Amino acid sequence: MADEDTYPGWTAVSDLVALRDRMRLFTSERDWSGFHDPKSVLLALVGEVGELAELFQWLPAADAAKIGQAEPLHTRAGEEMSDVLLYLVLLADVLDIDLAAAANAKLTQAARRYPAPSAPSGLPTAPRQPG
Amino acid sequence: MADEDTYPGWTAVSDLVALRDRMRLFTSERDWSGFHDPKSVLLALVGEVGELAELFQWLPAADAAKIGQAEPLHTRAGEEMSDVLLYLVLLADVLDIDLAAAANAKLTQAARRYPAPSAPSGLPTAPRQPG
Amino acid sequence: MADEDTYPGWTAVSDLVALRDRMRLFTSERDWSGFHDPKSVLLALVGEVGELAELFQWLPAADAAKIGQAEPLHTRAGEEMSDVLLYLVLLADVLDIDLAAAANAKLTQAARRYPAPSAPSGLPTAPRQPG
Amino acid sequence: MADEDTYPGWTAVSDLVALRDRMRLFTSERDWSGFHDPKSVLLALVGEVGELAELFQWLPAADAAKIGQAEPLHTRAGEEMSDVLLYLVLLADVLDIDLAAAANAKLTQAARRYPAPSAPSGLPTAPRQPG
């Protein structure tokens, strides 16, 4: 089986680890780690969720996807969702949580809890991860 | 360079793309896509942020990281953060947003907005992405 | 004019002040005031907003009001909204904010910011408060 | 006992009803009621909670109350809390919920659920309401 030991030069693709590493560098270069207790990061995340909500609050529900796929909302939504993601990645780092592993486990759990009657081949399986 | 064409059977996928694909499959197998307008997904994300907040609300701020790194909170926090992440990934998919690209762009922007006086080598750069 | 000095034994209290006073008593009887720093109360409020969001997240937007006016959602929504209100009242007390006065001032401000073209008689005015 | 029937000219003191009535007038003068489905109002409330969270997110937990009682944070916090309250009052109106009654009932419920061991006189009771 292909794995990173077998194929030198290959790098496991993890956006979440890459973002975590950038956040770590960003934080340490600014000496901001003292601010990053869990409750503070959580409130920062709540702030960004609020900004995201403001973008969509008064849109007609049925048209929101279409409007959100067009500019200028598309870029704005991407920015606010990025902020939410970055604080989530930061919080996971502060708590020493492997976010990708946790999310895959949660999806497997959800698939068991809500069985798909029509699924031809049982539970959804995660695309094979390298390593 | 190693790439997916070279090693048949192997597909390099980033973890955010992998989660998106699992969410797509999960949704389509249950025929739930009709529920996934942006405002509904946003409210679901708010619900999960609320559950995450409840885990930390009464902890002393100074001890919250240590307590959150230990069980049982570590697993619980990972589950709620996963739910937040999965709804964020779903919302990005509904809006046709490349979350990893958007988050990297946002971090580059943040690094310009808040220059790091002591940074020896300028802006943090994203780890090289394969593919 | 009737006022509280005229009728001994009778104390006119606004409902927000009454809720504040009940929260104070509730807190002091349980010796919980040590938990009520603003960031903790804010996270508790976020938790309750999350529970409220969960009640409505998957409802069709157009039917949500009708469904929410009927049981069992009506009672459940009232409970979660009460929790949000109570934490808001508690936070105001911790910060020494007169919530009724602040909200009336904010509404007056909003009325100036968004003039009503058709308003026959200018800004809405608050009903006269007794006392 | 004093009640409003006994003392003509006396007006029951309800800040929440007064705010509801101002919100109704504000909404109708601008012809905005079409926007006020529950999910939209909920997202607006989330947006305001986010703005409130942003005011406190990086403050040291132990000093947040003191800082929040001083300007300029005191006024800013009052404004954001007012916005949260006004959307809560609006949502209650849309759902035909008596927020004061619901909150008092919820507090009575909470007092039963978390008995106060040291309470000399049992459950906290609401200050007597006129009417």
PDB file of N, CA and C in Angstrom, chain C residues 23-36, chain D residues 115-119:
ATOM      1  N   MET C  23     -32.914  36.757  39.953  1.00  0.00           N
ATOM      2  CA  MET C  23     -31.617  36.164  39.616  1.00  0.00           C
ATOM      3  C   MET C  23     -30.600  36.417  40.727  1.00  0.00           C
ATOM      4  N   ARG C  24     -30.641  37.628  41.297  1.00  0.00           N
ATOM      5  CA  ARG C  24     -29.725  37.932  42.406  1.00  0.00           C
ATOM      6  C   ARG C  24     -29.953  37.001  43.579  1.00  0.00           C
ATOM      7  N   LEU C  25     -31.226  36.830  43.926  1.00  0.00           N
ATOM      8  CA  LEU C  25     -31.566  35.972  45.061  1.00  0.00           C
ATOM      9  C   LEU C  25     -31.175  34.527  44.759  1.00  0.00           C
ATOM     10  N   PHE C  26     -31.521  34.079  43.566  1.00  0.00           N
ATOM     11  CA  PHE C  26     -31.196  32.716  43.121  1.00  0.00           C
ATOM     12  C   PHE C  26     -29.691  32.473  43.225  1.00  0.00           C
ATOM     13  N   THR C  27     -28.922  33.446  42.772  1.00  0.00           N
ATOM     14  CA  THR C  27     -27.463  33.325  42.779  1.00  0.00           C
ATOM     15  C   THR C  27     -26.908  33.323  44.198  1.00  0.00           C
ATOM     16  N   SER C  28     -27.402  34.257  45.010  1.00  0.00           N
ATOM     17  CA  SER C  28     -26.809  34.382  46.351  1.00  0.00           C
ATOM     18  C   SER C  28     -27.184  33.190  47.232  1.00  0.00           C
ATOM     19  N   GLU C  29     -28.399  32.674  47.053  1.00  0.00           N
ATOM     20  CA  GLU C  29     -28.799  31.519  47.857  1.00  0.00           C
ATOM     21  C   GLU C  29     -27.948  30.283  47.552  1.00  0.00           C
ATOM     22  N   ARG C  30     -27.430  30.241  46.357  1.00  0.00           N
ATOM     23  CA  ARG C  30     -26.600  29.092  45.953  1.00  0.00           C
ATOM     24  C   ARG C  30     -25.108  29.395  46.024  1.00  0.00           C
ATOM     25  N   ASP C  31     -24.807  30.618  46.383  1.00  0.00           N
ATOM     26  CA  ASP C  31     -23.410  31.030  46.487  1.00  0.00           C
ATOM     27  C   ASP C  31     -22.697  30.862  45.143  1.00  0.00           C
ATOM     28  N   TRP C  32     -23.369  31.248  44.081  1.00  0.00           N
ATOM     29  CA  TRP C  32     -22.842  31.056  42.724  1.00  0.00           C
ATOM     30  C   TRP C  32     -22.215  32.309  42.132  1.00  0.00           C
ATOM     31  N   SER C  33     -22.183  33.398  42.891  1.00  0.00           N
ATOM     32  CA  SER C  33     -21.746  34.643  42.256  1.00  0.00           C
ATOM     33  C   SER C  33     -20.292  34.555  41.780  1.00  0.00           C
ATOM     34  N   GLY C  34     -19.521  33.678  42.407  1.00  0.00           N
ATOM     35  CA  GLY C  34     -18.132  33.516  41.988  1.00  0.00           C
ATOM     36  C   GLY C  34     -17.983  33.019  40.563  1.00  0.00           C
ATOM     37  N   PHE C  35     -19.028  32.377  40.046  1.00  0.00           N
ATOM     38  CA  PHE C  35     -18.972  31.874  38.672  1.00  0.00           C
ATOM     39  C   PHE C  35     -19.333  32.937  37.639  1.00  0.00           C
ATOM     40  N   HIS C  36     -19.899  34.048  38.121  1.00  0.00           N
ATOM     41  CA  HIS C  36     -20.562  34.955  37.191  1.00  0.00           C
ATOM     42  C   HIS C  36     -19.693  36.088  36.676  1.00  0.00           C
TER      43      HIS C  36
ATOM     44  N   PRO D 115     -31.974  22.994  44.262  1.00  0.00           N
ATOM     45  CA  PRO D 115     -32.427  23.519  45.556  1.00  0.00           C
ATOM     46  C   PRO D 115     -31.285  24.254  46.249  1.00  0.00           C
ATOM     47  N   ALA D 116     -31.639  25.308  46.938  1.00  0.00           N
ATOM     48  CA  ALA D 116     -30.635  26.094  47.664  1.00  0.00           C
ATOM     49  C   ALA D 116     -30.574  25.578  49.088  1.00  0.00           C
ATOM     50  N   PRO D 117     -29.497  24.903  49.448  1.00  0.00           N
ATOM     51  CA  PRO D 117     -29.447  24.260  50.770  1.00  0.00           C
ATOM     52  C   PRO D 117     -29.582  25.261  51.896  1.00  0.00           C
ATOM     53  N   SER D 118     -29.047  26.440  51.648  1.00  0.00           N
ATOM     54  CA  SER D 118     -28.974  27.396  52.746  1.00  0.00           C
ATOM     55  C   SER D 118     -30.130  28.390  52.741  1.00  0.00           C
ATOM     56  N   ALA D 119     -31.018  28.214  51.791  1.00  0.00           N
ATOM     57  CA  ALA D 119     -32.080  29.206  51.687  1.00  0.00           C
ATOM     58  C   ALA D 119     -32.949  29.150  52.929  1.00  0.00           C
TER      59      ALA D 119
END
